[in-house]
Amino acid sequence: MKRHDGSVAIARGREAQTLAHLIEAGPAGDTSLGFSRAKWARRTSGYVFDLRKLGFDIQTHMEQVEVDTRVARYVLAVDFDVLESSGVESLGGAS
């Protein structure tokens, strides 16, 4: 992603996998429960935090799933071009 200062944000590792999953999920995004299907996705909120520090606009919406349970739904808020994917799988293997 190209930042306002002209630099390019590069996501690697788990953050890249998280970003790939959010791109795949589209405007509906996915919940932290959806991410848990991936064996690597143990710290979804941490990966999203790291992506935000890189400049990616990711929104968080809280959803009620049971009487006393809420989960976060993460939505990538802007479109951007992926310049290189290096074979990252969204819910696949480890980085």
Coordinates of N, CA and C in Angstrom, one line a residue, residues 4-85:
H4 N 0.8 8.1 2.3 CA 0.7 9.5 1.9 C 2.1 10.1 1.7
D5 N 3.1 9.7 2.4 CA 4.5 10.2 2.2 C 5.2 9.6 1.1
G6 N 4.5 8.7 0.3 CA 5.1 8.1 -0.8 C 5.8 6.7 -0.6
S7 N 6.0 6.4 0.7 CA 6.6 5.1 1.0 C 5.5 4.0 0.8
V8 N 6.0 2.8 0.8 CA 5.1 1.6 0.5 C 5.1 0.7 1.8
A9 N 3.9 0.4 2.2 CA 3.7 -0.5 3.4 C 3.9 -1.9 2.9
I10 N 4.6 -2.7 3.6 CA 4.9 -4.1 3.3 C 4.5 -5.0 4.5
A11 N 3.5 -5.9 4.3 CA 3.1 -6.8 5.4 C 3.8 -8.1 5.1
R12 N 4.3 -8.7 6.2 CA 5.0 -10.0 6.1 C 4.4 -10.9 7.1
G13 N 4.7 -12.2 7.0 CA 4.3 -13.2 8.0 C 2.9 -13.3 8.3
R14 N 2.6 -13.3 9.6 CA 1.2 -13.5 10.0 C 0.3 -12.3 9.6
E15 N 0.9 -11.1 9.6 CA 0.2 -9.9 9.2 C -0.2 -10.0 7.7
A16 N 0.7 -10.5 6.9 CA 0.4 -10.7 5.5 C -0.7 -11.7 5.3
Q17 N -0.7 -12.8 6.1 CA -1.8 -13.8 6.0 C -3.1 -13.1 6.4
T18 N -3.1 -12.3 7.5 CA -4.3 -11.6 7.9 C -4.8 -10.7 6.9
L19 N -3.9 -9.9 6.3 CA -4.3 -9.0 5.2 C -4.9 -9.8 4.0
A20 N -4.3 -10.9 3.6 CA -4.8 -11.7 2.5 C -6.2 -12.2 2.8
H21 N -6.4 -12.6 4.1 CA -7.8 -13.1 4.5 C -8.8 -12.0 4.4
L22 N -8.4 -10.8 4.9 CA -9.3 -9.6 4.8 C -9.7 -9.2 3.4
I23 N -8.7 -9.3 2.5 CA -8.9 -9.0 1.1 C -9.9 -10.0 0.5
E24 N -9.7 -11.3 0.9 CA -10.5 -12.4 0.4 C -12.0 -12.2 0.9
A25 N -12.1 -11.8 2.2 CA -13.4 -11.6 2.8 C -14.2 -10.5 2.2
G26 N -13.5 -9.5 1.6 CA -14.2 -8.4 1.0 C -14.9 -7.5 2.0
P27 N -16.0 -6.8 1.5 CA -16.6 -5.8 2.4 C -17.3 -6.4 3.6
A28 N -17.6 -7.6 3.6 CA -18.2 -8.3 4.8 C -17.2 -8.5 5.9
G29 N -15.9 -8.5 5.6 CA -14.9 -8.7 6.6 C -15.1 -10.1 7.2
D30 N -14.5 -10.3 8.4 CA -14.6 -11.6 9.1 C -14.5 -11.4 10.5
T31 N -15.0 -12.3 11.3 CA -15.0 -12.1 12.8 C -13.7 -12.8 13.3
S32 N -13.4 -12.5 14.5 CA -12.3 -13.2 15.1 C -12.5 -14.7 15.2
L33 N -13.8 -15.1 15.3 CA -14.1 -16.5 15.2 C -13.8 -17.1 13.8
G34 N -14.1 -16.4 12.8 CA -13.8 -16.9 11.4 C -12.3 -17.1 11.3
F35 N -11.5 -16.1 11.8 CA -10.0 -16.3 11.7 C -9.5 -17.5 12.5
S36 N -10.3 -17.9 13.5 CA -9.8 -19.0 14.4 C -9.8 -20.3 13.6
R37 N -10.4 -20.4 12.4 CA -10.4 -21.6 11.6 C -8.9 -21.9 11.2
A38 N -8.2 -20.8 11.1 CA -6.8 -21.0 10.6 C -5.9 -21.4 11.8
K39 N -5.1 -22.3 11.6 CA -4.2 -22.8 12.7 C -3.2 -21.7 13.2
W40 N -2.9 -20.8 12.3 CA -1.9 -19.8 12.6 C -2.6 -18.5 13.2
A41 N -3.9 -18.4 13.1 CA -4.5 -17.1 13.6 C -4.9 -17.2 15.1
R42 N -3.9 -17.0 15.9 CA -4.1 -17.1 17.4 C -4.2 -15.7 18.0
R43 N -3.7 -14.7 17.3 CA -3.6 -13.3 17.8 C -4.2 -12.4 16.8
T44 N -5.4 -12.6 16.3 CA -6.0 -11.8 15.3 C -5.9 -10.3 15.6
S45 N -6.3 -9.9 16.8 CA -6.4 -8.5 17.2 C -4.9 -7.9 17.1
G46 N -3.9 -8.7 17.5 CA -2.6 -8.2 17.4 C -2.1 -8.0 16.0
Y47 N -2.5 -9.0 15.1 CA -2.1 -8.8 13.7 C -2.8 -7.6 13.1
V48 N -4.0 -7.4 13.4 CA -4.8 -6.2 12.9 C -4.1 -4.9 13.5
F49 N -3.7 -4.9 14.7 CA -3.0 -3.8 15.3 C -1.8 -3.5 14.6
D50 N -1.0 -4.5 14.3 CA 0.3 -4.3 13.5 C 0.0 -3.8 12.1
L51 N -1.0 -4.3 11.5 CA -1.4 -3.8 10.1 C -1.8 -2.3 10.2
R52 N -2.5 -1.9 11.2 CA -2.9 -0.5 11.4 C -1.7 0.3 11.5
K53 N -0.7 -0.1 12.3 CA 0.6 0.6 12.4 C 1.3 0.8 11.1
L54 N 1.1 -0.1 10.2 CA 1.7 0.0 8.8 C 0.9 1.0 7.9
G55 N -0.3 1.3 8.4 CA -1.1 2.3 7.6 C -2.4 1.7 7.0
F56 N -2.7 0.5 7.2 CA -3.9 -0.1 6.6 C -5.1 0.3 7.5
D57 N -6.2 0.7 6.8 CA -7.4 1.1 7.5 C -8.3 -0.1 7.6
I58 N -8.3 -0.6 8.9 CA -9.1 -1.7 9.2 C -10.1 -1.3 10.3
Q59 N -11.4 -1.5 10.0 CA -12.4 -1.1 11.0 C -12.7 -2.4 11.8
T60 N -13.1 -2.1 13.1 CA -13.6 -3.2 14.0 C -15.0 -2.9 14.4
H61 N -15.9 -3.8 14.2 CA -17.3 -3.7 14.6 C -17.5 -4.9 15.6
M62 N -18.1 -4.6 16.7 CA -18.4 -5.6 17.7 C -19.8 -6.2 17.4
E63 N -19.9 -7.5 17.5 CA -21.1 -8.2 17.2 C -21.5 -9.2 18.3
Q64 N -22.8 -9.2 18.6 CA -23.3 -10.1 19.7 C -23.5 -11.5 19.0
V65 N -22.9 -12.5 19.5 CA -23.1 -13.9 18.9 C -23.9 -14.8 19.8
E66 N -23.8 -14.6 21.1 CA -24.6 -15.3 22.1 C -25.0 -14.3 23.1
V67 N -25.8 -14.7 24.1 CA -26.3 -13.8 25.1 C -25.2 -13.0 25.7
D68 N -24.2 -13.6 26.2 CA -23.1 -12.9 26.9 C -21.8 -12.9 26.1
T69 N -21.8 -13.1 24.8 CA -20.6 -13.1 24.0 C -20.6 -12.2 22.8
R70 N -19.6 -11.4 22.7 CA -19.4 -10.5 21.6 C -18.1 -10.9 20.9
V71 N -18.0 -10.7 19.6 CA -16.8 -10.9 18.8 C -16.5 -9.7 18.0
A72 N -15.3 -9.5 17.6 CA -14.9 -8.4 16.7 C -15.0 -8.9 15.2
R73 N -15.6 -8.0 14.4 CA -15.6 -8.2 13.0 C -14.6 -7.2 12.4
Y74 N -13.6 -7.7 11.7 CA -12.6 -6.8 11.1 C -12.9 -6.6 9.6
V75 N -12.9 -5.4 9.1 CA -13.2 -5.1 7.8 C -12.1 -4.1 7.2
L76 N -11.5 -4.5 6.1 CA -10.6 -3.7 5.4 C -11.4 -2.6 4.8
A77 N -11.1 -1.3 5.2 CA -11.9 -0.2 4.8 C -11.6 0.5 3.5
V78 N -10.5 0.2 2.9 CA -10.1 0.8 1.6 C -9.6 -0.2 0.6
D79 N -9.8 0.1 -0.6 CA -9.3 -0.7 -1.7 C -7.8 -0.3 -2.0
F80 N -7.0 -1.2 -2.3 CA -5.6 -0.9 -2.7 C -5.1 -2.0 -3.6
D81 N -4.0 -1.8 -4.2 CA -3.4 -2.7 -5.1 C -2.4 -3.6 -4.4
V82 N -2.4 -4.9 -4.6 CA -1.4 -5.8 -4.1 C -0.3 -5.9 -5.2
L83 N 0.9 -5.4 -4.8 CA 2.0 -5.4 -5.8 C 2.7 -6.7 -5.9
E84 N 2.8 -7.4 -4.8 CA 3.4 -8.8 -4.8 C 2.8 -9.6 -3.7
S85 N 2.5 -10.8 -4.0 CA 1.9 -11.7 -2.9 C 2.8 -12.7 -2.3

